[in-house]
mmCIF file of C-alpha atoms in Angstrom:
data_model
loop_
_atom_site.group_PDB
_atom_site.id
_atom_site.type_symbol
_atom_site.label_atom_id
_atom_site.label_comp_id
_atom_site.label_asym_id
_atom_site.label_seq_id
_atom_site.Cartn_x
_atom_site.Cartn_y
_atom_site.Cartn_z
ATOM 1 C CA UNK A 211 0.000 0.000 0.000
ATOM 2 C CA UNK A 212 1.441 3.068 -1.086
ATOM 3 C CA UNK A 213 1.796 5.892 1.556
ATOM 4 C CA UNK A 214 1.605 9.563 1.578
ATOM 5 C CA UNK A 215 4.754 11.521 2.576
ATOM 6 C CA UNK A 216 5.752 14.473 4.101
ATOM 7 C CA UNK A 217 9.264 16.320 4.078
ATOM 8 C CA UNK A 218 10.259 17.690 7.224
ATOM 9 C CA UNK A 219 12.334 20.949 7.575
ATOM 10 C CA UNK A 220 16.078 18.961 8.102
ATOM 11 C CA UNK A 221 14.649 16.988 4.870
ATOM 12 C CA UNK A 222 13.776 13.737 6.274
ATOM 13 C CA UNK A 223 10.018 12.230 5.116
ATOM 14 C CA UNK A 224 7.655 11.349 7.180
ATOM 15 C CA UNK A 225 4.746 9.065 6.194
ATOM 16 C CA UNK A 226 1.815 11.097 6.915
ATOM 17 C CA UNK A 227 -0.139 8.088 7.656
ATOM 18 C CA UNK A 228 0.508 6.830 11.109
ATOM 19 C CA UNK A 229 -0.612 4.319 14.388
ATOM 20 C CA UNK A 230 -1.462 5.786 16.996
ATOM 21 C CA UNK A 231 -0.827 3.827 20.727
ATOM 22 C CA UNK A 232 -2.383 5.954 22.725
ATOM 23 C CA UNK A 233 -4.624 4.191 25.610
ATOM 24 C CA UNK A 234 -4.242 1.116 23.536
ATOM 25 C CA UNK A 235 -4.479 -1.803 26.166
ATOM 26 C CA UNK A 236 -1.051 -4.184 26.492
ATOM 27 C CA UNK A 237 -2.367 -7.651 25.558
ATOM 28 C CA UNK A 238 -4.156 -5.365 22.570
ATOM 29 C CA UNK A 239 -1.089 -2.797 21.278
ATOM 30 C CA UNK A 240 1.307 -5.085 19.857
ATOM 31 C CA UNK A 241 -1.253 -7.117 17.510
ATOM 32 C CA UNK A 242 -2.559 -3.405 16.339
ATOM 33 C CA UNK A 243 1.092 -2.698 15.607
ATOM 34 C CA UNK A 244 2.440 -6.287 13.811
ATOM 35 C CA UNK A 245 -0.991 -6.222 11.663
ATOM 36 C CA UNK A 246 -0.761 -2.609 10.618
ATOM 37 C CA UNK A 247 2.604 -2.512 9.630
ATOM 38 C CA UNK A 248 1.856 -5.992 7.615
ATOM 39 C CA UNK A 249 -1.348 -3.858 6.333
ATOM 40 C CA UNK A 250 1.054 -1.391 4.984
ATOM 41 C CA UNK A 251 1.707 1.218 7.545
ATOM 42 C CA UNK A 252 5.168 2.894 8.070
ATOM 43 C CA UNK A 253 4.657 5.101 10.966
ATOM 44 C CA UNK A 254 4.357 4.417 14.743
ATOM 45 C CA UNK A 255 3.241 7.012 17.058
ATOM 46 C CA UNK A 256 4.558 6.123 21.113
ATOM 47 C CA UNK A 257 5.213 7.568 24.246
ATOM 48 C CA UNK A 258 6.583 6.973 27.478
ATOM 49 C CA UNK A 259 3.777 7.846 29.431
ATOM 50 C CA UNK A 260 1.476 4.903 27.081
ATOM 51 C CA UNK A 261 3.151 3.006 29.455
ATOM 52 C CA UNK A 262 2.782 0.085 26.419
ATOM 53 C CA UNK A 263 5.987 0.823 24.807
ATOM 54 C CA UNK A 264 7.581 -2.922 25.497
ATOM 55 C CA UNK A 265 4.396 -4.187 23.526
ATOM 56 C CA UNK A 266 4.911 -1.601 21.271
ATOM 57 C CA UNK A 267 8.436 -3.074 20.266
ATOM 58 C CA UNK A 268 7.005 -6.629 20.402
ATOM 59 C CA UNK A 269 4.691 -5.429 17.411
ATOM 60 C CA UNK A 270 7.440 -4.191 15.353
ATOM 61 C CA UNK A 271 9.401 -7.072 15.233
ATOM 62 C CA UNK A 272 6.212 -9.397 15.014
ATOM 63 C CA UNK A 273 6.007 -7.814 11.906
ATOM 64 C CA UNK A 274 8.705 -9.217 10.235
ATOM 65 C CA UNK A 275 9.574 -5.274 8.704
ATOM 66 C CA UNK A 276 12.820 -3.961 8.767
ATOM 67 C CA UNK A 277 13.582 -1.398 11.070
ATOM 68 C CA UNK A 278 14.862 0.996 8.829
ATOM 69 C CA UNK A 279 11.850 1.070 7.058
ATOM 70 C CA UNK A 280 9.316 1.914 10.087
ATOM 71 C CA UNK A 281 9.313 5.788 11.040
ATOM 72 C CA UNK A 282 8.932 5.508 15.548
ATOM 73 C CA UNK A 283 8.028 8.757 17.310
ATOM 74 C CA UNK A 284 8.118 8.879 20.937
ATOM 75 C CA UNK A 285 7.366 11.462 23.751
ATOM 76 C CA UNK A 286 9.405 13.115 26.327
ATOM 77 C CA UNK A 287 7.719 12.674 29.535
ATOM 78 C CA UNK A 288 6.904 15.506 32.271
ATOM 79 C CA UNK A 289 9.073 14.354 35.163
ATOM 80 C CA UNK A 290 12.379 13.782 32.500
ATOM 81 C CA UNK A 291 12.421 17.448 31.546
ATOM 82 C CA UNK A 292 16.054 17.691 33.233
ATOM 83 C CA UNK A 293 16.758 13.707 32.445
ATOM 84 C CA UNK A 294 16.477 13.606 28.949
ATOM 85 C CA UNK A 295 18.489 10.737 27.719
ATOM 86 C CA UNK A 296 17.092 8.680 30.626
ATOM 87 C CA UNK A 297 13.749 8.537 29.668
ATOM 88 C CA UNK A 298 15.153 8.535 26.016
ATOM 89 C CA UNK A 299 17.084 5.187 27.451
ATOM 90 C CA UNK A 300 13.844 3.786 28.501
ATOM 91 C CA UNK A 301 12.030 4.377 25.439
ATOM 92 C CA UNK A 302 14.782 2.821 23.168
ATOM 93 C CA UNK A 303 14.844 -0.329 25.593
ATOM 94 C CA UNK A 304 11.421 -0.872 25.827
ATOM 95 C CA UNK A 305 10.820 -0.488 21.802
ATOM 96 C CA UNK A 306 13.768 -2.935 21.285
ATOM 97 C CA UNK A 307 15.757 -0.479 18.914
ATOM 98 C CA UNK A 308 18.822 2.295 19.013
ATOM 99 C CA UNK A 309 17.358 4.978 17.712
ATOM 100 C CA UNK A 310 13.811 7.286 16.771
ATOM 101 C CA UNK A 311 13.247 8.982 13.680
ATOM 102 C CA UNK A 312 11.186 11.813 16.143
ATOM 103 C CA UNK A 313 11.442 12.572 19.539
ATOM 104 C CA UNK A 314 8.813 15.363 20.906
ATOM 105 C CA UNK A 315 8.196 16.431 24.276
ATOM 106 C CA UNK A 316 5.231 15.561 25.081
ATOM 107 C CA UNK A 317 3.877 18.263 26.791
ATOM 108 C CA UNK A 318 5.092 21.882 27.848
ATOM 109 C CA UNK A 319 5.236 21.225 31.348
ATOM 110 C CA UNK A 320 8.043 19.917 33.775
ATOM 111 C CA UNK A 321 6.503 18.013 36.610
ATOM 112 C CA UNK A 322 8.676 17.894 40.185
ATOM 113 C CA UNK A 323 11.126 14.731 39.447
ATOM 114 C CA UNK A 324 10.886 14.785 42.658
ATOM 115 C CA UNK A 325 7.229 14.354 43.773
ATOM 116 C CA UNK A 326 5.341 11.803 45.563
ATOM 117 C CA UNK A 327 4.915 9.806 42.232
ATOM 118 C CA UNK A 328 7.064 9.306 38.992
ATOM 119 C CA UNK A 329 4.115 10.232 36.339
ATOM 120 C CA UNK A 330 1.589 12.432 37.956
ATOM 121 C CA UNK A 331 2.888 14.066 41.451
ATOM 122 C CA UNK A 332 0.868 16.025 43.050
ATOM 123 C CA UNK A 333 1.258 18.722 45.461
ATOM 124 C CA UNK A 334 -0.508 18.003 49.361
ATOM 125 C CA UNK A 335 -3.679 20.136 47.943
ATOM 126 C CA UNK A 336 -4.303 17.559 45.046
ATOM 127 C CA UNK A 337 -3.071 19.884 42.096
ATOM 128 C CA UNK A 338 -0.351 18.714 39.816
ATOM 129 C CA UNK A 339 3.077 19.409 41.219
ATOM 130 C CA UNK A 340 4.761 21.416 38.474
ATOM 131 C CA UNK A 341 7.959 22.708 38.820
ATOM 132 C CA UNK A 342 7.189 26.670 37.373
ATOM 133 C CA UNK A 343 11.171 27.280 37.915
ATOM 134 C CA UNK A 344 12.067 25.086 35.051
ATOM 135 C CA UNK A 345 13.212 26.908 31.646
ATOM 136 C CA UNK A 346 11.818 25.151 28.431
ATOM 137 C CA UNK A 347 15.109 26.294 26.936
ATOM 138 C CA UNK A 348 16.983 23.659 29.166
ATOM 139 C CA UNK A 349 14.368 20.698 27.567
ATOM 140 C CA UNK A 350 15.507 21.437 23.851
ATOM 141 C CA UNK A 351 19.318 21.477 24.681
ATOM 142 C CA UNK A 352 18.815 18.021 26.503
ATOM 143 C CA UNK A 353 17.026 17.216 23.065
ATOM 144 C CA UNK A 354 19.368 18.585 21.044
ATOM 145 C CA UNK A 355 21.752 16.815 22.787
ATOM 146 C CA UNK A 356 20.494 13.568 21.596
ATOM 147 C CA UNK A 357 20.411 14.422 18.032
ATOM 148 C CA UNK A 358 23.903 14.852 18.379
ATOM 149 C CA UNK A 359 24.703 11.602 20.295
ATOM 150 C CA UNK A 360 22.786 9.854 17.225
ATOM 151 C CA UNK A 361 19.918 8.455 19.714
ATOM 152 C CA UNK A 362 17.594 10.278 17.727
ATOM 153 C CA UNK A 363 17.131 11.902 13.959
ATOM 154 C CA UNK A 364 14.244 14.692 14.305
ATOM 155 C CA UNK A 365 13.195 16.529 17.752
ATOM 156 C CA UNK A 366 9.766 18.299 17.874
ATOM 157 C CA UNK A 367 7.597 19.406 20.247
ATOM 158 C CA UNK A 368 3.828 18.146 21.472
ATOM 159 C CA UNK A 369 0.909 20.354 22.597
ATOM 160 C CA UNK A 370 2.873 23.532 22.405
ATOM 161 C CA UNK A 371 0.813 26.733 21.368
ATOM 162 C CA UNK A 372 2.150 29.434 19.667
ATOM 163 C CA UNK A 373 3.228 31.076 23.206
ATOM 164 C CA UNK A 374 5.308 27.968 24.123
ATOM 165 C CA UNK A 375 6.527 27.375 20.774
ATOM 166 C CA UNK A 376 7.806 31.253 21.124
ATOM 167 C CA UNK A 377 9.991 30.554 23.984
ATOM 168 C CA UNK A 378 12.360 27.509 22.115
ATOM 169 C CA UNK A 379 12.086 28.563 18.690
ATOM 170 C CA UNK A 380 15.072 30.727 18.239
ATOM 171 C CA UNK A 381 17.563 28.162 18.276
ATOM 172 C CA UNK A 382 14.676 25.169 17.268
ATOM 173 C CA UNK A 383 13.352 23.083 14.578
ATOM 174 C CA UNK A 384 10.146 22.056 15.795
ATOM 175 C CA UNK A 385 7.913 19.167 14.440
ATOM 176 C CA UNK A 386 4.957 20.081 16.808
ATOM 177 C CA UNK A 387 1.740 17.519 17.420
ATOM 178 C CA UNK A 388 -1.090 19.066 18.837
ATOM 179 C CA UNK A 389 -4.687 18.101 19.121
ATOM 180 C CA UNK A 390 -6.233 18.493 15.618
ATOM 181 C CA UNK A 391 -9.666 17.515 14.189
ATOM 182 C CA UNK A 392 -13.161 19.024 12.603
ATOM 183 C CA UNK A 393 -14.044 20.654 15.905
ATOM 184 C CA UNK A 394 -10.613 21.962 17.223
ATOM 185 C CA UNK A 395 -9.092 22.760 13.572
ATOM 186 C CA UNK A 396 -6.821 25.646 15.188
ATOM 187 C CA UNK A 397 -6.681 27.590 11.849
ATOM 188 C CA UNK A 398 -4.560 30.407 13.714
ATOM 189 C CA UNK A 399 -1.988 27.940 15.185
ATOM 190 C CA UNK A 400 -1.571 26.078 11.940
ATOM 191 C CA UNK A 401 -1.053 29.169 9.974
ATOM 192 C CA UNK A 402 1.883 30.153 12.151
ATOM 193 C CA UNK A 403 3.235 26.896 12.022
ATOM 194 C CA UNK A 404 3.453 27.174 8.084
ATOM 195 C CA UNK A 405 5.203 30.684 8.342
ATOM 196 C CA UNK A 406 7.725 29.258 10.536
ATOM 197 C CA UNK A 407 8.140 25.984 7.815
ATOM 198 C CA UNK A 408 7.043 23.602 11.098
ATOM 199 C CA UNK A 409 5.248 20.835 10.039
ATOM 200 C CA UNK A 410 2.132 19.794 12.512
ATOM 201 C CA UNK A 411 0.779 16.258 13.217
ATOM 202 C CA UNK A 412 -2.702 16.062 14.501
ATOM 203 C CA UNK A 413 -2.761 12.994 17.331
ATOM 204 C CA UNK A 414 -6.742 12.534 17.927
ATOM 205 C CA UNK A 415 -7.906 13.576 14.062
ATOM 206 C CA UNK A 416 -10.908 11.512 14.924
ATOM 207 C CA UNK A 417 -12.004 12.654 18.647
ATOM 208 C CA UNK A 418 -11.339 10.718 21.733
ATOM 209 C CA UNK A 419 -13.449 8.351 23.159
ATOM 210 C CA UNK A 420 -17.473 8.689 22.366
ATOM 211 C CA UNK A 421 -16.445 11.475 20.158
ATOM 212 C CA UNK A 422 -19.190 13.189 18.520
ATOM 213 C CA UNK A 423 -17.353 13.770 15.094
ATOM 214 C CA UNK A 424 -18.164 10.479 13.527
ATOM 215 C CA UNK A 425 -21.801 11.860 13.367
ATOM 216 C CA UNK A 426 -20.916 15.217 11.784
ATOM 217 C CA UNK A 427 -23.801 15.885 9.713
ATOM 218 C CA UNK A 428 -21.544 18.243 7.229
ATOM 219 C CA UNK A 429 -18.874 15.347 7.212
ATOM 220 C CA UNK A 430 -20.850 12.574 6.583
ATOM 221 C CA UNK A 431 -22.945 14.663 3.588
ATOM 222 C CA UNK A 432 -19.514 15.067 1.920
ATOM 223 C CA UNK A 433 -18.711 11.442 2.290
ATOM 224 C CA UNK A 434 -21.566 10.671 0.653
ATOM 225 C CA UNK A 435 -21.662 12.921 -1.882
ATOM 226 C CA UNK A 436 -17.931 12.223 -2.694
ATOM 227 C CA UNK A 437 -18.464 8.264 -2.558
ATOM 228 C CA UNK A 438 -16.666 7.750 0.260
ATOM 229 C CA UNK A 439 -17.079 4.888 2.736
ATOM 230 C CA UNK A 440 -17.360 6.548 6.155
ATOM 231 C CA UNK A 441 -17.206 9.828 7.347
ATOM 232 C CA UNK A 442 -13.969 8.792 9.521
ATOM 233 C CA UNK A 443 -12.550 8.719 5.547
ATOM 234 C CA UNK A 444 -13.690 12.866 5.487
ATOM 235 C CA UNK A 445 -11.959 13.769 9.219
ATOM 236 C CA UNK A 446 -8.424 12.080 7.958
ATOM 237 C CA UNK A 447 -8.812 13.273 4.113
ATOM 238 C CA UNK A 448 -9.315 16.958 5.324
ATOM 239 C CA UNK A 449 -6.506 16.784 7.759
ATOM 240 C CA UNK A 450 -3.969 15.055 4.979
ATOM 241 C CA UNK A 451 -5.249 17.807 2.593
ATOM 242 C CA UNK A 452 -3.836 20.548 4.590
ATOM 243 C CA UNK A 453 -0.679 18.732 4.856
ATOM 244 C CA UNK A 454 -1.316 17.341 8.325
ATOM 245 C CA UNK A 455 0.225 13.594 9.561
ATOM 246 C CA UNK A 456 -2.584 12.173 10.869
ATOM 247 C CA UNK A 457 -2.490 9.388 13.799
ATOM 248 C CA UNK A 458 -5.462 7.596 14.111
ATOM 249 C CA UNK A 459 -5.525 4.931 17.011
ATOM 250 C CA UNK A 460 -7.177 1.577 16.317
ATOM 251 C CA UNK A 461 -6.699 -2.405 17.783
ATOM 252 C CA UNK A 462 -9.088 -3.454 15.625
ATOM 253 C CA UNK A 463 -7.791 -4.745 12.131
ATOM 254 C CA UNK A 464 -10.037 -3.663 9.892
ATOM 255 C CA UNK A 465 -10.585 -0.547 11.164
ATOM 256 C CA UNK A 466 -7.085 -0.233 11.096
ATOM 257 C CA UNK A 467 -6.900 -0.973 7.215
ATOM 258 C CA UNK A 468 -9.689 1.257 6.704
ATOM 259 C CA UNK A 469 -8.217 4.289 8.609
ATOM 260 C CA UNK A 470 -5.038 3.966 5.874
ATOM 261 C CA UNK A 471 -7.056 3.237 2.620
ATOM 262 C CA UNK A 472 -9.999 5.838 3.202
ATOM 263 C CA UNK A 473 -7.818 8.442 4.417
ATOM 264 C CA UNK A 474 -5.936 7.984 1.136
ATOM 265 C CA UNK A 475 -9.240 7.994 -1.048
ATOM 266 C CA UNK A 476 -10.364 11.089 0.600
ATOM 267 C CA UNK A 477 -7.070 12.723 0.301
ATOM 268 C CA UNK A 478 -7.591 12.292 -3.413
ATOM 269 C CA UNK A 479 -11.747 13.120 -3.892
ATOM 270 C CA UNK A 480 -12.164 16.508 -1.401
ATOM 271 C CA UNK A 481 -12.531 19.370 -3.522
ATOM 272 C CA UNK A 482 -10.950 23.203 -2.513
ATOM 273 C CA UNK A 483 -14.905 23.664 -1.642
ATOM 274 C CA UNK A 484 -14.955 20.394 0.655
ATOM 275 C CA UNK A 485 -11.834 21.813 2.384
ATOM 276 C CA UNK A 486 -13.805 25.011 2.672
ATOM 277 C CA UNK A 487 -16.849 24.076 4.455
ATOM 278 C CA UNK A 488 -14.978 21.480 6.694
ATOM 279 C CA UNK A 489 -12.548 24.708 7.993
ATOM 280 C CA UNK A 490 -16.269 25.882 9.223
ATOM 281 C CA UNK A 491 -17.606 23.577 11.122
ATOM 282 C CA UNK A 492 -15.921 24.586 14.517
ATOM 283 C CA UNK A 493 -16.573 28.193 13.788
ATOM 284 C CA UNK A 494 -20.124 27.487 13.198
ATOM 285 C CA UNK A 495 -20.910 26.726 17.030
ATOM 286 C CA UNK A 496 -19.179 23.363 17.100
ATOM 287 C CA UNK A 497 -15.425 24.207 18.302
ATOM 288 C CA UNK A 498 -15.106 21.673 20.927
ATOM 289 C CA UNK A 499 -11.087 20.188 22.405
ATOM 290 C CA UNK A 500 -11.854 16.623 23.586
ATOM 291 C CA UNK A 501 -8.642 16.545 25.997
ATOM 292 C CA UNK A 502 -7.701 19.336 28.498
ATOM 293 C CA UNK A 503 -5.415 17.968 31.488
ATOM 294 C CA UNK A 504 -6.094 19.889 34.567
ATOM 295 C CA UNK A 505 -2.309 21.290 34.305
ATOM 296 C CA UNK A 506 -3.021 24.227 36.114
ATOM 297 C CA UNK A 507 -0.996 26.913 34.319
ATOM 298 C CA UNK A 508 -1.659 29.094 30.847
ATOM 299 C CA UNK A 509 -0.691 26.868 27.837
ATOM 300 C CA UNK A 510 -1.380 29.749 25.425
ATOM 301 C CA UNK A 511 -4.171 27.904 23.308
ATOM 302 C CA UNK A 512 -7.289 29.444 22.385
ATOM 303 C CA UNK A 513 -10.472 27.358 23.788
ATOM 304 C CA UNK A 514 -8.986 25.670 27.028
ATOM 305 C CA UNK A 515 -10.150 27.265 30.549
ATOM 306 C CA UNK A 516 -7.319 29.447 32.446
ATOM 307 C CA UNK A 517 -6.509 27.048 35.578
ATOM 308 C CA UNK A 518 -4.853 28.293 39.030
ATOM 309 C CA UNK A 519 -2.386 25.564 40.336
#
């Protein structure tokens, strides 16, 4: 199955196509993995904090693919912000490889390495403890640093707005993935990322859990009217149109299949009108983000609630 590339700014290609792992169970994750890289999938979306990344790595060699043909992000977690390479470590362990084609951190927000737990501390009042003395700047050198060690080929960033993004870029070259579908299209965001030649992945491109966008009325009309088989088919092909990866997460086979073929299909049949109305939809009284951690600080994104740590 042919794939769908993108060129990132150092020149390396990305397929735009990709699996996501997220809250994809352990005894489930590395069967989704083996069959979707045997379906035709080149592209593996993982993080530390998945906590499934051994099953991960039991999926890619399942598979019988070569390494060097598979494209593996993974995620920086919040408590490694000043132990890069150590969570990197973990990561490459767990997955069974020596290297990542893209390494983001995963969120901007160091969490107390410290704390009373190694994911999610929290301070005695039940808020997240963050530690607010930490300098972003200090993450992308310890990233840097592993570009330069050879652990890693691309660094990026995760759920960065254009405020966090602000205080790296000057010495960064950001591959950002943020959350990106119909209802939270963040037209502003992705316009900025284009000026500054960063190319954006969009990690839930079909919701969360229950999400309501499978039922878009607007959606599913153009899947219809364009012959296409779902209206999942519409959220990917509008995504992949603007020249967004897409990671759609799936265990189940053929959904898994279908995620890669329709999103192709639909790539090819939206029209500049399609594209048009889609871009719409959230302005039209539907913009809706389906994941807002209680972090407790000002990420800088339009449509999430200030929150007082």
């Amino acid at each position: 199955m042919a794939s769908h590339f993108i060129t990132l700014h150092n020149g390396q290609t990305i397929p735009a196509i990709g699996l996501g792992t997220w809250q994809s169970k352990p005894n489930e994750v590395a069967r989704a993995v083996e069959h979707a890289l045997k379906a035709g999938y080149r592209h593996i979306d993982c993080a530390w904090a998945y906590g499934n990344e051994k099953e991960v790595g039991e999926g890619l060699r399942a598979s019988g693919v070569p390494r060097e043909e598979v494209f593996i992000t993974s995620k920086l977690w919040g408590t490694y912000h000043g132990r890069v390479e150590e969570c990197l470590d973990q990561t490459l362990t767990n997955l069974g490889t020596t290297y990542l084609d893209l390494y983001l951190v995963h969120w901007p927000v160091a969490l107390n390495t410290n704390g009373n737990h190694p994911v999610i501390p929290k301070r005695p009042n039940g808020n997240l403890d963050i530690d607010e003395s930490w300098d972003l700047k200090n993450t992308w050198k310890g990233m840097e640093a592993m570009v330069k060690k050879g652990k890693v080929k691309a660094i990026g960033v995760s759920n960065f707005s254009q405020m966090m993004l602000e205080k790296i870029l000057p010495t960064a070259e950001i591959i950002p993935a943020i959350e990106l579908h119909l209802y939270n299209p963040e037209l502003k965001l992705i316009d900025y990322l284009k000026s500054k030649k960063i190319v954006p992945q969009a990690y839930s491109p079909l919701g969360s859990t229950d999400s309501p966008l499978l039922a878009d009325e607007r959606a599913t009309e153009i899947a219809k009217k364009r012959g296409l088989k779902s209206t999942s088919d519409v959220l990917l092909g509008y995504l992949l149109a603007k020249d967004i990866i897409v990671l759609p997460k799936s265990v189940t086979p053929s959904r898994i299949e279908s995620n890669l073929t329709g999103a192709l299909e639909a790539y090819s049949a939206l029209t500049t009108e399609d594209i048009k109305v889609l871009d719409g939809v959230a302005a039209g009284g539907k913009q809706k983000r389906l994941l807002m951690p209680p972090w407790g600080i000002d990420l800088g994104f339009d449509n999430w609630p200030t929150q007082t740590n």
